[in-house]
Tab-separated table of C-alpha atoms in Angstrom:
chain	number	residue	atom	x	y	z
A	1	MET	CA	0.022	0.048	-0.032
A	2	SER	CA	1.246	3.457	-0.967
A	3	GLY	CA	2.359	5.961	1.779
A	4	GLN	CA	-0.727	8.153	1.039
A	5	ARG	CA	-3.156	5.194	1.438
A	6	ASP	CA	-1.289	3.911	4.437
A	7	PHE	CA	-2.930	4.009	7.912
A	8	TRP	CA	-2.114	2.931	11.520
A	9	LEU	CA	1.683	3.255	11.291
A	10	SER	CA	1.951	3.200	15.081
A	11	CYS	CA	1.089	-0.636	15.198
A	12	GLY	CA	4.247	-1.293	13.465
A	13	HIS	CA	2.863	-3.316	10.522
A	14	HIS	CA	5.282	-1.809	8.120
A	15	LEU	CA	8.023	-3.751	10.017
A	16	LEU	CA	6.327	-6.995	9.594
A	17	ASP	CA	6.463	-9.617	6.816
A	18	ARG	CA	3.585	-11.851	5.489
A	19	ASP	CA	3.634	-15.582	4.832
A	20	ALA	CA	2.027	-17.393	1.908
A	21	MET	CA	-1.293	-17.255	3.560
A	22	GLY	CA	-1.195	-13.417	4.149
A	23	LYS	CA	-0.515	-13.706	7.895
A	24	TRP	CA	2.003	-11.692	9.802
A	25	LEU	CA	5.478	-13.008	10.444
A	26	VAL	CA	7.377	-11.404	13.242
A	27	THR	CA	10.603	-9.665	12.291
A	28	ASP	CA	13.681	-8.520	14.394
A	29	GLU	CA	12.708	-4.817	13.460
A	30	PHE	CA	9.166	-5.299	15.073
A	31	LEU	CA	10.631	-6.776	18.121
A	32	LYS	CA	13.084	-3.973	18.649
A	33	VAL	CA	10.192	-1.534	18.778
A	34	TYR	CA	9.363	-2.783	22.207
A	35	LEU	CA	12.901	-1.983	23.441
A	36	ALA	CA	11.945	1.730	22.641
A	37	ARG	CA	9.181	1.679	25.217
A	38	PRO	CA	9.826	4.038	28.069
A	39	GLU	CA	9.432	1.202	30.591
A	40	LEU	CA	12.423	-0.664	28.948
A	41	MET	CA	14.672	2.247	28.029
A	42	PRO	CA	17.328	2.275	30.835
A	43	PRO	CA	17.514	5.626	32.551
A	44	PRO	CA	20.889	7.283	33.278
A	45	GLU	CA	20.986	5.719	36.709
A	46	ALA	CA	20.307	2.141	35.398
A	47	CYS	CA	22.641	-0.626	36.504
A	48	ALA	CA	25.084	-2.389	34.249
A	49	ALA	CA	22.978	-5.429	34.042
A	50	GLU	CA	19.901	-3.491	32.770
A	51	ARG	CA	21.920	-1.544	30.264
A	52	GLY	CA	23.657	-4.820	29.167
A	53	LEU	CA	20.434	-6.689	28.670
A	54	HIS	CA	18.903	-3.761	26.558
A	55	ASP	CA	22.070	-3.609	24.481
A	56	ALA	CA	22.248	-7.187	23.868
A	57	LEU	CA	18.493	-7.375	22.674
A	58	LEU	CA	19.033	-4.386	20.303
A	59	SER	CA	21.700	-6.380	18.783
A	60	ASN	CA	19.693	-9.523	18.553
A	61	PRO	CA	16.164	-9.244	19.828
A	62	ARG	CA	15.707	-13.038	19.648
A	63	SER	CA	18.729	-13.950	21.788
A	64	LEU	CA	18.116	-16.223	24.925
A	65	VAL	CA	17.756	-14.533	28.028
A	66	ALA	CA	18.450	-16.322	31.194
A	67	PRO	CA	16.239	-15.743	34.344
A	68	SER	CA	19.591	-14.832	36.107
A	69	GLN	CA	20.062	-11.951	33.631
A	70	VAL	CA	16.946	-10.375	34.669
A	71	ALA	CA	17.344	-11.180	38.323
A	72	ALA	CA	20.625	-9.193	38.184
A	73	ILE	CA	18.682	-5.981	37.466
A	74	ALA	CA	18.957	-3.744	40.564
A	75	ASP	CA	15.734	-1.917	40.320
A	76	ALA	CA	12.662	-3.921	41.256
A	77	ASP	CA	10.314	-2.101	38.935
A	78	ALA	CA	12.632	-2.665	35.955
A	79	ARG	CA	13.086	-6.350	36.739
A	80	GLU	CA	9.222	-6.730	36.525
A	81	ASN	CA	9.104	-4.881	33.329
A	82	TRP	CA	11.752	-7.020	31.818
A	83	GLU	CA	10.107	-10.245	32.978
A	84	VAL	CA	6.878	-9.342	31.312
A	85	MET	CA	8.646	-8.158	28.133
A	86	ILE	CA	10.803	-11.378	27.804
A	87	GLY	CA	7.617	-13.354	28.322
A	88	TRP	CA	5.769	-11.432	25.578
A	89	ARG	CA	8.781	-11.663	23.293
A	90	ASP	CA	9.071	-15.347	23.805
A	91	HIS	CA	5.243	-15.908	23.164
A	92	LEU	CA	5.475	-14.049	19.893
A	93	VAL	CA	8.555	-15.794	18.499
A	94	LYS	CA	7.314	-19.342	19.375
A	95	HIS	CA	4.312	-18.993	17.051
A	96	ARG	CA	4.539	-19.107	13.248
A	97	THR	CA	2.342	-15.938	12.959
A	98	LEU	CA	0.965	-13.060	15.130
A	99	GLU	CA	-2.507	-14.461	14.256
A	100	ALA	CA	-1.496	-17.802	15.718
A	101	ALA	CA	-0.120	-15.989	18.840
A	102	TYR	CA	-3.175	-14.041	19.320
A	103	LEU	CA	-5.398	-17.098	19.143
A	104	ASP	CA	-3.249	-18.973	21.630
A	105	ILE	CA	-3.608	-16.182	24.194
A	106	ILE	CA	-7.365	-15.989	23.737
A	107	ARG	CA	-8.036	-19.637	23.837
A	108	ASN	CA	-5.788	-20.557	26.696
A	109	ASP	CA	-6.500	-17.340	28.668
A	110	ILE	CA	-2.825	-16.330	28.787
A	111	ARG	CA	-2.339	-13.202	30.803
A	112	PHE	CA	-0.431	-10.366	29.195
A	113	PRO	CA	-0.741	-6.650	29.619
A	114	HIS	CA	-3.873	-5.197	27.904
A	115	ILE	CA	-1.574	-2.712	25.985
A	116	PHE	CA	0.355	-5.542	24.417
A	117	VAL	CA	-2.748	-7.508	23.435
A	118	GLY	CA	-4.317	-4.300	22.153
A	119	GLN	CA	-1.424	-3.665	19.915
A	120	LEU	CA	-1.438	-7.221	18.734
A	121	THR	CA	-5.166	-6.787	17.883
A	122	GLN	CA	-4.492	-3.614	15.977
A	123	ALA	CA	-1.766	-5.265	13.900
A	124	ILE	CA	-3.918	-8.189	12.900
A	125	LEU	CA	-6.812	-5.784	12.072
A	126	ARG	CA	-4.427	-3.751	10.033
A	127	ASN	CA	-3.651	-6.928	8.012
A	128	ALA	CA	-7.431	-7.897	7.775
A	129	LEU	CA	-8.245	-4.363	6.500
A	130	ASP	CA	-5.320	-3.835	4.050
A	131	ASP	CA	-7.654	-3.763	0.944
A	132	CYS	CA	-10.339	-1.892	2.623
A	133	GLU	CA	-11.327	1.391	0.968
A	134	ASP	CA	-14.152	2.468	3.297
A	135	VAL	CA	-12.690	4.690	6.012
A	136	PHE	CA	-15.838	4.222	8.104
A	137	THR	CA	-14.939	0.796	8.487
A	138	LEU	CA	-11.419	1.602	9.335
A	139	ARG	CA	-12.628	4.019	12.065
A	140	ALA	CA	-15.090	1.471	13.584
A	141	ALA	CA	-12.147	-0.988	13.689
A	142	GLU	CA	-10.548	1.310	16.232
A	143	ILE	CA	-13.243	0.047	18.612
A	144	PHE	CA	-11.692	-3.194	18.730
A	145	PHE	CA	-8.545	-2.089	20.499
A	146	ARG	CA	-9.213	1.404	21.932
A	147	PRO	CA	-11.991	2.216	24.524
A	148	GLN	CA	-14.603	4.679	23.383
A	149	ARG	CA	-16.401	7.407	25.237
A	150	LEU	CA	-19.921	7.559	24.056
A	151	LEU	CA	-21.826	10.815	24.062
A	152	THR	CA	-25.559	10.709	23.610
A	153	ARG	CA	-27.444	13.877	22.705
A	154	GLY	CA	-30.814	14.210	21.121
A	155	GLY	CA	-30.815	10.600	20.110
A	156	VAL	CA	-27.375	10.656	18.299
A	157	VAL	CA	-24.631	8.439	19.809
A	158	THR	CA	-21.229	9.376	19.008
A	159	ALA	CA	-17.966	7.503	19.905
A	160	ILE	CA	-14.908	9.425	20.765
A	161	ASP	CA	-11.594	7.729	21.554
A	162	GLU	CA	-11.458	7.717	25.412
A	163	GLU	CA	-7.726	8.618	25.625
A	164	THR	CA	-7.966	11.297	22.962
A	165	ASP	CA	-11.130	12.629	24.751
A	166	SER	CA	-9.142	12.958	28.092
A	167	MET	CA	-5.574	13.855	26.518
A	168	LEU	CA	-6.246	16.331	23.824
A	169	GLY	CA	-3.015	18.146	22.914
A	170	ARG	CA	-0.828	15.870	24.974
A	171	GLN	CA	1.982	13.826	23.515
A	172	PRO	CA	0.875	10.391	22.166
A	173	GLN	CA	1.983	7.493	24.395
A	174	SER	CA	2.908	4.917	21.618
A	175	PRO	CA	6.634	4.684	21.059
A	176	LEU	CA	6.280	4.353	17.307
A	177	VAL	CA	4.223	7.645	17.199
A	178	ALA	CA	7.112	9.403	18.813
A	179	LEU	CA	9.708	7.677	16.724
A	180	LEU	CA	7.779	8.447	13.486
A	181	GLY	CA	7.225	12.072	14.501
A	182	LEU	CA	3.548	11.746	14.125
A	183	PRO	CA	1.538	14.785	15.531
A	184	ALA	CA	-0.684	14.667	18.618
A	185	ALA	CA	-4.425	15.174	18.332
A	186	THR	CA	-5.645	18.698	19.044
A	187	GLU	CA	-9.376	18.286	18.269
A	188	VAL	CA	-12.000	15.927	17.415
A	189	ASP	CA	-14.207	15.765	14.242
A	190	VAL	CA	-17.056	13.417	13.516
A	191	LEU	CA	-16.278	11.363	10.575
A	192	ASN	CA	-18.439	12.217	7.468
A	193	ASP	CA	-17.909	12.406	3.790
A	194	THR	CA	-16.225	15.856	3.896
A	195	ILE	CA	-13.420	14.743	6.137
A	196	ALA	CA	-13.222	11.191	5.110
A	197	GLY	CA	-10.265	11.777	2.779
A	198	SER	CA	-8.042	12.927	5.891
A	199	TYR	CA	-8.704	9.709	7.839
A	200	ARG	CA	-5.530	7.853	6.911
A	201	GLU	CA	-3.124	10.688	7.366
A	202	ARG	CA	-4.664	11.339	10.876
A	203	SER	CA	-5.360	7.668	11.767
A	204	ASP	CA	-2.526	7.542	14.331
A	205	ARG	CA	-3.997	10.420	16.309
A	206	PHE	CA	-7.247	8.750	16.948
A	207	ASP	CA	-8.927	12.135	16.829
A	208	ILE	CA	-11.993	11.504	14.600
A	209	ALA	CA	-15.201	10.459	16.249
A	210	LEU	CA	-17.767	8.028	14.831
A	211	ASP	CA	-21.606	8.225	14.717
A	212	LEU	CA	-23.044	4.860	16.058
A	213	THR	CA	-26.530	5.984	16.064
A	214	GLY	CA	-28.911	3.288	14.898
A	215	GLY	CA	-29.508	3.267	11.216
A	216	GLN	CA	-26.353	5.141	10.442
A	217	ARG	CA	-23.092	4.123	8.664
A	218	GLY	CA	-21.025	3.514	11.881
A	219	LEU	CA	-22.930	0.373	13.023
A	220	VAL	CA	-22.886	-0.936	9.546
A	221	ALA	CA	-19.119	-0.342	9.338
A	222	LEU	CA	-18.678	-2.155	12.782
A	223	GLY	CA	-20.416	-5.043	11.413
A	224	ASP	CA	-18.045	-5.120	8.379
A	225	VAL	CA	-15.052	-5.082	10.739
A	226	ILE	CA	-16.708	-8.077	12.574
A	227	ARG	CA	-17.051	-9.904	9.315
A	228	ARG	CA	-13.531	-9.069	8.140
A	229	TRP	CA	-12.113	-10.182	11.535
A	230	LEU	CA	-13.656	-13.569	11.381
A	231	ALA	CA	-12.792	-14.210	7.725
A	232	HIS	CA	-9.141	-13.365	8.504
A	233	LEU	CA	-8.654	-14.959	11.764
A	234	LEU	CA	-11.048	-17.978	11.753
A	235	ALA	CA	-11.482	-18.471	7.901
A	236	ILE	CA	-15.263	-18.330	8.298
A	237	ASP	CA	-17.636	-16.500	6.028
A	238	VAL	CA	-20.603	-14.674	7.642
A	239	ALA	CA	-23.167	-11.943	6.862
A	240	ILE	CA	-23.851	-9.402	9.655
A	241	GLU	CA	-26.739	-7.172	9.708
A	242	PRO	CA	-27.356	-4.346	12.141
A	243	LEU	CA	-30.686	-4.397	14.006
A	244	SER	CA	-32.805	-1.783	15.529
A	245	ALA	CA	-34.422	-4.236	18.205
A	246	LEU	CA	-34.768	-7.945	19.123
A	247	ARG	CA	-38.288	-8.123	17.832
A	248	ASN	CA	-39.625	-11.749	17.881
A	249	ALA	CA	-36.137	-13.171	17.909
A	250	GLN	CA	-35.400	-16.614	19.189
A	251	LEU	CA	-32.066	-16.148	21.060
A	252	SER	CA	-30.837	-19.540	20.208
A	253	TRP	CA	-27.220	-18.181	20.422
A	254	TYR	CA	-25.817	-14.802	21.300
A	255	VAL	CA	-22.317	-13.261	21.998
A	256	GLY	CA	-21.802	-10.210	24.156
A	257	LEU	CA	-19.037	-8.234	22.535
A	258	ASP	CA	-18.303	-6.768	26.013
A	259	SER	CA	-18.864	-7.309	29.708
A	260	GLU	CA	-22.019	-5.215	30.042
A	261	ALA	CA	-23.497	-6.704	26.677
A	262	THR	CA	-22.822	-10.203	28.110
A	263	ARG	CA	-24.744	-9.344	31.228
A	264	ILE	CA	-27.658	-8.096	29.086
A	265	GLY	CA	-27.454	-11.118	26.912
A	266	ASP	CA	-27.605	-13.403	29.955
A	267	MET	CA	-30.674	-11.611	31.236
A	268	LEU	CA	-32.468	-12.037	28.009
A	269	TRP	CA	-31.343	-15.732	27.681
A	270	ASN	CA	-32.953	-16.413	31.012
A	271	GLY	CA	-36.222	-14.902	29.935
A	272	GLY	CA	-35.856	-11.400	31.362
A	273	ASP	CA	-37.016	-8.275	29.620
A	274	LEU	CA	-34.895	-5.232	28.789
A	275	ASP	CA	-35.585	-2.499	31.284
A	276	ASP	CA	-35.014	1.254	30.380
A	277	GLU	CA	-31.669	1.258	31.794
A	278	ALA	CA	-30.439	-1.780	29.880
A	279	ARG	CA	-31.975	-0.546	26.698
A	280	SER	CA	-30.218	2.793	27.072
A	281	ARG	CA	-26.861	1.109	27.343
A	282	LEU	CA	-27.307	-1.054	24.387
A	283	VAL	CA	-25.253	0.439	21.666
A	284	GLY	CA	-25.121	-2.164	19.051
A	285	LEU	CA	-27.202	-5.185	18.017
A	286	PHE	CA	-26.380	-7.476	15.017
A	287	ARG	CA	-27.679	-10.591	13.452
A	288	LEU	CA	-24.950	-12.913	12.202
A	289	THR	CA	-25.531	-15.579	9.766
A	290	PHE	CA	-23.084	-18.223	8.639
A	291	ARG	CA	-22.886	-18.467	4.900
A	292	ASN	CA	-21.990	-22.043	5.225
A	293	PRO	CA	-24.195	-23.597	8.077
A	294	GLU	CA	-21.868	-26.574	8.162
A	295	ASP	CA	-19.401	-24.325	9.854
A	296	MET	CA	-21.762	-24.368	12.890
A	297	ILE	CA	-22.235	-26.856	15.704
A	298	GLY	CA	-25.227	-29.143	15.089
A	299	ARG	CA	-27.809	-28.055	17.613
A	300	VAL	CA	-27.918	-24.411	16.269
A	301	ARG	CA	-26.966	-25.074	12.664
A	302	GLY	CA	-28.658	-22.646	10.403
A	303	GLU	CA	-29.874	-20.408	13.200
A	304	PRO	CA	-28.750	-16.744	13.384
A	305	VAL	CA	-26.421	-15.626	16.116
A	306	TYR	CA	-27.011	-12.401	17.768
A	307	LEU	CA	-24.255	-9.936	18.721
A	308	LEU	CA	-24.707	-7.333	21.324
A	309	ALA	CA	-22.489	-4.401	22.357
A	310	ALA	CA	-23.353	-2.089	25.337
A	311	MET	CA	-21.692	0.746	27.175
A	312	THR	CA	-20.928	0.746	30.757
A	313	ALA	CA	-22.545	2.950	33.451
A	314	ASP	CA	-19.886	5.694	32.672
A	315	ASP	CA	-20.608	5.809	29.082
A	316	VAL	CA	-17.596	3.705	27.994
A	317	LEU	CA	-17.753	1.126	25.239
A	318	LEU	CA	-14.808	-1.457	25.835
A	319	LEU	CA	-15.302	-4.162	23.159
A	320	LYS	CA	-13.700	-7.597	23.623
A	321	PRO	CA	-13.090	-8.830	20.131
A	322	GLN	CA	-11.789	-12.088	21.810
A	323	ASN	CA	-15.453	-12.918	22.564
A	324	LEU	CA	-15.924	-13.594	18.940
A	325	VAL	CA	-13.274	-16.252	18.919
A	326	THR	CA	-14.447	-17.962	22.090
A	327	GLY	CA	-18.157	-17.372	21.852
A	328	LEU	CA	-19.309	-18.368	18.335
A	329	PRO	CA	-20.919	-21.851	17.691
A	330	ILE	CA	-18.033	-22.929	15.316
A	331	ARG	CA	-17.667	-26.626	14.422
A	332	LEU	CA	-14.743	-26.530	12.103
A	333	GLU	CA	-11.155	-25.711	12.947
A	334	GLU	CA	-10.110	-22.567	11.374
A	335	MET	CA	-7.180	-22.437	8.839
A	336	VAL	CA	-4.920	-20.312	10.995
A	337	ASN	CA	-2.000	-22.152	12.660
C-alpha cells in the first residue's frame, strides 16, 4: 500500500512480513520497537545489568535471556518490566504468525498486559483491512482495540476515543508515534464524507469520532469489521446485519461483545426483559448468519447468532473482540495455525 493510502503506522505493520497465507510474520525490526518503550529504556541511573540486557537485545532481539540476567537488575520495577517483556517476546517468536500467537492467548487465557494485546489486535486488524477502501470501516475497527467514550445527545450516539477525549493536545504514548514524529491530536471531528479523505493521514492520532446511532453508517461499518475479523482470523464467512431491536427473535445463540453486553444477553437468555436502563446502554445489535451452516455446531446449525454491544454505566464502550473467537458456535477448525 502506498504511503498516501497507509494507515495505523503506530502498530508497526510496516516492520512485519507476510507468509504465503497473508498472515503476519514477526521480524527483528518489529521486536526492537518494544525496546523503545519508556518502561524498557534504561534511565541514566540504570545498573550495568539492565543496560547490558537492553544492548544485547538491540543487537539480537531473539537472543536467549536467562532468568539470572533479569534477576541481576537492581531496580525492582525494571526487573518486573523485563520479566513481562521477555515473556511477551518469547510468546510471539514461538508462534509461526501473529495471528496464531493471538489465538493462543485467547483460547488458553494467557495473561499479558492489555496494552500488548491491544497492539497485537491492531496489527492483525491492519492486516485484515489492508484492502479496505471504506474509512468508516477503518474508524469502526478502532473500537476493537481502543476504548470509546460515548456521548448521547438528542438521540445521536457519538463514539470518541477515550484517551483522545481525556488527553487532547498531550504527547501520544505509543513509542512508534514518537519515533515517526506523528503529530498529537488537538481536536476531534465526527467522521463524514467531507473529512473522510483525511482519515488515513490522521489515523494514528485517533482524533476522529464515529456516529454509532442506529440506522447510520457507523454500525454498518462495525458489522463489516466483525465480518473481516472472522474471515481473516478464523477463515469463516458470515453475513452481519445491524438491527434496531430484537423483535420476535429466538435467542438460540448470542455473543456479548463486551462485559456489559454479556450481562444483558444473559438476562435475555434467562427470560428477562430489557428495562429502560439496559436498553439505554445497548449500543449495537447485530444478526450474524453463517454463509455455510456446516461451519456451525449441530444443535444451532442454520440459526442466526445475535451480537450485542453495550456501554458501561460511565458511558464507555470497551469491546472484547476475543469474545468472537471463544463465543461463536463454530464446528470446524479455522485455517490459521
